[in-house]
Amino acid sequence: MLGYGSQSQLVKRGARQNMSVYDDPRALDGLRSLDSQAIGAIYDKYFSEVYRYVRYRISDDVTAEDIASDVFMRLLEAVQKRQGPQSSLKGWLIATAAHAVNDHLRRQYRRPVEVLSESLPDHGANVHSEVDARERNRMVQSAYAQLTSEQQHVLALRFGQGYSVEETALHLKKNINAVKALQFRALASLQRQIAEVNYE
């Protein structure tokens, strides 16, 4: 059984833990004053979401990690210029990630680079299935690259981030029907482009 002194210490410890619970308004205040603990808490809370969004749109782990890290550098730069997020930190980060991905894709479009795989296929019985899987993946990535950036953004939010249609509409500042139409057109375009490649 705990004595009075021990119970008091537990209450104090519990109160301190509650103070360290993350919440956006306090984190934004800390961010504006460039408090290192607030910046660390924001990074810990949102890095994986930003990375998942970027990784869904870009097929390279290292580049996706670099872009996700750059988003947080842009956050600090914006805060120092007093242009950072005012209310929705997550929305600001995902929107900035979308811009960073679009910038990267524009640069890649100007100078395409063929990436060679570091791993060699296993020469066992699964060679054909691995080749087929890689070819399907290449076709989907190629078709995805042909979509408009807005269509890519909708698919990344819906399927990469797992946003609902309502959350996607709120994030994009569009009505629900517009998001559904964008998603439908994007998926139809993917299907059409993949079918054209298979037909050839």
Coordinates of C-alpha atoms in Angstrom, one line a residue:
M1 CA 0.0 0.0 0.0
L2 CA 1.2 3.5 -0.8
G3 CA 1.9 6.0 1.9
Y4 CA 0.7 9.6 1.6
G5 CA 4.1 10.9 0.5
S6 CA 4.3 8.3 -2.3
Q7 CA 0.8 9.1 -3.5
S8 CA 1.5 12.8 -3.6
Q9 CA 4.6 12.1 -5.7
L10 CA 2.5 10.0 -8.1
V11 CA 0.0 12.8 -8.4
K12 CA 2.7 15.3 -9.2
R13 CA 4.3 12.9 -11.7
G14 CA 0.9 12.3 -13.3
A15 CA 0.3 16.1 -13.6
R16 CA 3.7 16.6 -15.2
Q17 CA 2.9 13.9 -17.7
N18 CA -0.4 15.6 -18.6
M19 CA 1.5 18.8 -19.2
S20 CA 3.6 17.0 -21.7
V21 CA 0.6 15.7 -23.7
Y22 CA 0.7 17.2 -27.2
D23 CA -1.9 19.7 -28.3
D24 CA -1.8 21.9 -31.4
P25 CA -2.6 25.3 -29.9
R26 CA 0.2 25.0 -27.3
A27 CA 2.6 23.6 -29.9
L28 CA 1.9 26.5 -32.2
D29 CA 2.6 29.0 -29.4
G30 CA 5.8 27.2 -28.6
L31 CA 6.7 27.0 -32.3
R32 CA 6.2 30.8 -32.6
S33 CA 8.6 31.4 -29.8
L34 CA 11.0 28.8 -31.3
D35 CA 10.8 26.6 -28.2
S36 CA 13.0 23.5 -28.9
Q37 CA 10.6 21.2 -27.0
A38 CA 7.6 22.4 -29.0
I39 CA 9.5 22.0 -32.3
G40 CA 10.6 18.5 -31.2
A41 CA 7.0 17.5 -30.3
I42 CA 5.7 18.8 -33.6
Y43 CA 8.4 16.9 -35.5
D44 CA 7.7 13.7 -33.5
K45 CA 3.9 14.0 -34.0
Y46 CA 3.8 14.8 -37.7
F47 CA 7.0 13.6 -39.4
S48 CA 5.6 10.1 -40.1
E49 CA 2.4 11.5 -41.6
V50 CA 4.3 13.9 -43.8
Y51 CA 6.7 11.2 -44.9
R52 CA 3.9 8.8 -45.8
Y53 CA 2.2 11.4 -47.9
V54 CA 5.5 12.2 -49.7
R55 CA 6.4 8.5 -50.1
Y56 CA 3.0 7.8 -51.6
R57 CA 3.7 10.3 -54.4
I58 CA 7.4 9.6 -54.9
S59 CA 8.7 6.1 -55.2
D60 CA 12.1 6.6 -53.6
D61 CA 12.5 6.2 -49.8
V62 CA 15.6 8.4 -49.5
T63 CA 14.1 11.3 -51.6
A64 CA 10.8 11.0 -49.7
E65 CA 12.7 11.3 -46.4
D66 CA 14.7 14.3 -47.7
I67 CA 11.5 16.1 -48.9
A68 CA 9.7 15.4 -45.6
S69 CA 12.7 16.8 -43.6
D70 CA 12.7 19.8 -45.9
V71 CA 9.0 20.5 -45.1
F72 CA 10.0 20.9 -41.4
M73 CA 12.8 23.3 -42.4
R74 CA 10.3 25.3 -44.4
L75 CA 8.1 25.4 -41.3
L76 CA 10.9 26.9 -39.2
E77 CA 11.7 29.4 -42.0
A78 CA 8.1 30.4 -42.3
V79 CA 7.7 30.9 -38.5
Q80 CA 10.8 33.1 -38.4
K81 CA 9.3 35.2 -41.2
R82 CA 6.0 35.2 -39.3
Q83 CA 4.3 33.4 -42.2
G84 CA 3.8 30.0 -40.5
P85 CA 0.5 28.2 -39.8
Q86 CA -2.1 30.1 -37.8
S87 CA -4.4 27.3 -36.9
S88 CA -4.1 23.9 -38.7
L89 CA -0.5 22.7 -38.3
K90 CA -1.2 19.4 -40.0
G91 CA -2.9 21.1 -42.9
W92 CA 0.0 23.5 -43.3
L93 CA 2.5 20.7 -43.3
I94 CA 0.6 18.5 -45.8
A95 CA 0.1 21.5 -48.1
T96 CA 3.7 22.4 -47.9
A97 CA 4.6 18.7 -48.6
A98 CA 2.4 18.8 -51.7
H99 CA 4.2 21.9 -52.9
A100 CA 7.6 20.3 -52.2
V101 CA 6.6 17.2 -54.1
N102 CA 5.4 19.2 -57.1
D103 CA 8.7 21.1 -57.1
H104 CA 10.7 17.9 -57.0
L105 CA 8.6 16.3 -59.8
R106 CA 9.0 19.4 -62.0
R107 CA 12.8 19.2 -61.5
Q108 CA 12.7 15.4 -62.3
Y109 CA 10.6 16.1 -65.4
R110 CA 13.3 18.4 -66.7
R111 CA 16.0 15.8 -66.2
P112 CA 14.7 12.3 -65.9
V113 CA 17.0 9.8 -64.2
E114 CA 16.7 6.0 -64.4
V115 CA 17.3 4.4 -61.0
L116 CA 18.9 1.0 -61.0
S117 CA 17.8 -1.4 -58.3
E118 CA 20.5 -2.4 -55.8
S119 CA 19.0 -5.9 -55.3
L120 CA 19.2 -8.6 -57.9
P121 CA 16.2 -10.9 -58.4
D122 CA 16.4 -14.3 -56.8
H123 CA 17.0 -16.8 -59.7
G124 CA 14.7 -19.3 -58.1
A125 CA 11.2 -20.3 -59.1
N126 CA 9.8 -16.8 -58.4
V127 CA 11.8 -14.9 -61.1
H128 CA 8.8 -14.6 -63.4
S129 CA 6.5 -13.4 -60.7
E130 CA 9.0 -10.9 -59.5
V131 CA 9.6 -9.5 -63.0
D132 CA 5.8 -9.3 -63.5
A133 CA 5.4 -7.5 -60.2
R134 CA 8.1 -5.0 -61.0
E135 CA 6.6 -4.4 -64.5
R136 CA 3.2 -3.8 -63.0
N137 CA 4.7 -1.4 -60.4
R138 CA 6.5 0.4 -63.2
M139 CA 3.3 0.7 -65.2
V140 CA 1.4 2.1 -62.3
Q141 CA 4.1 4.6 -61.4
S142 CA 4.3 5.7 -65.0
A143 CA 0.6 6.1 -65.2
Y144 CA 0.5 7.9 -61.9
A145 CA 3.2 10.4 -63.2
Q146 CA 0.8 11.3 -66.1
L147 CA -1.9 12.5 -63.7
T148 CA -2.3 16.2 -62.9
S149 CA -0.7 17.3 -59.6
E150 CA -4.2 17.9 -58.2
Q151 CA -5.2 14.3 -59.1
Q152 CA -2.0 13.0 -57.5
H153 CA -2.7 15.1 -54.4
V154 CA -6.2 13.6 -54.0
L155 CA -5.0 10.0 -54.4
A156 CA -2.1 10.6 -52.0
L157 CA -4.5 12.0 -49.4
R158 CA -7.2 9.4 -49.9
F159 CA -5.0 6.2 -50.3
G160 CA -1.6 7.2 -49.0
Q161 CA -2.8 9.1 -45.9
G162 CA -6.1 7.3 -45.5
Y163 CA -8.1 10.5 -45.4
S164 CA -11.9 10.2 -45.8
V165 CA -13.6 12.1 -48.6
E166 CA -14.7 14.7 -46.1
E167 CA -11.2 15.2 -44.7
T168 CA -9.8 15.4 -48.2
A169 CA -12.4 18.0 -49.2
L170 CA -11.7 20.1 -46.0
H171 CA -7.9 19.9 -46.6
L172 CA -8.3 20.9 -50.3
K173 CA -10.9 23.5 -49.6
K174 CA -13.3 21.9 -52.1
N175 CA -16.7 20.4 -51.8
I176 CA -17.2 16.7 -51.4
N177 CA -18.5 16.2 -54.9
A178 CA -15.5 17.9 -56.4
V179 CA -13.2 15.6 -54.5
K180 CA -15.2 12.5 -55.6
A181 CA -15.0 13.7 -59.2
L182 CA -11.3 14.3 -59.0
Q183 CA -10.7 10.9 -57.5
F184 CA -12.9 9.2 -60.1
R185 CA -11.2 10.9 -63.0
A186 CA -7.7 10.1 -61.5
L187 CA -8.6 6.4 -61.1
A188 CA -10.2 6.2 -64.5
S189 CA -7.1 7.8 -66.1
L190 CA -4.9 5.3 -64.3
Q191 CA -7.0 2.4 -65.5
R192 CA -7.1 3.7 -69.1
Q193 CA -3.3 4.3 -69.2
I194 CA -2.5 0.9 -67.8
A195 CA -4.9 -0.8 -70.2
E196 CA -3.3 1.1 -73.1
V197 CA 0.1 -0.2 -72.1
N198 CA -1.2 -3.8 -71.7
Y199 CA -2.9 -3.5 -75.1
E200 CA 0.4 -2.5 -76.8

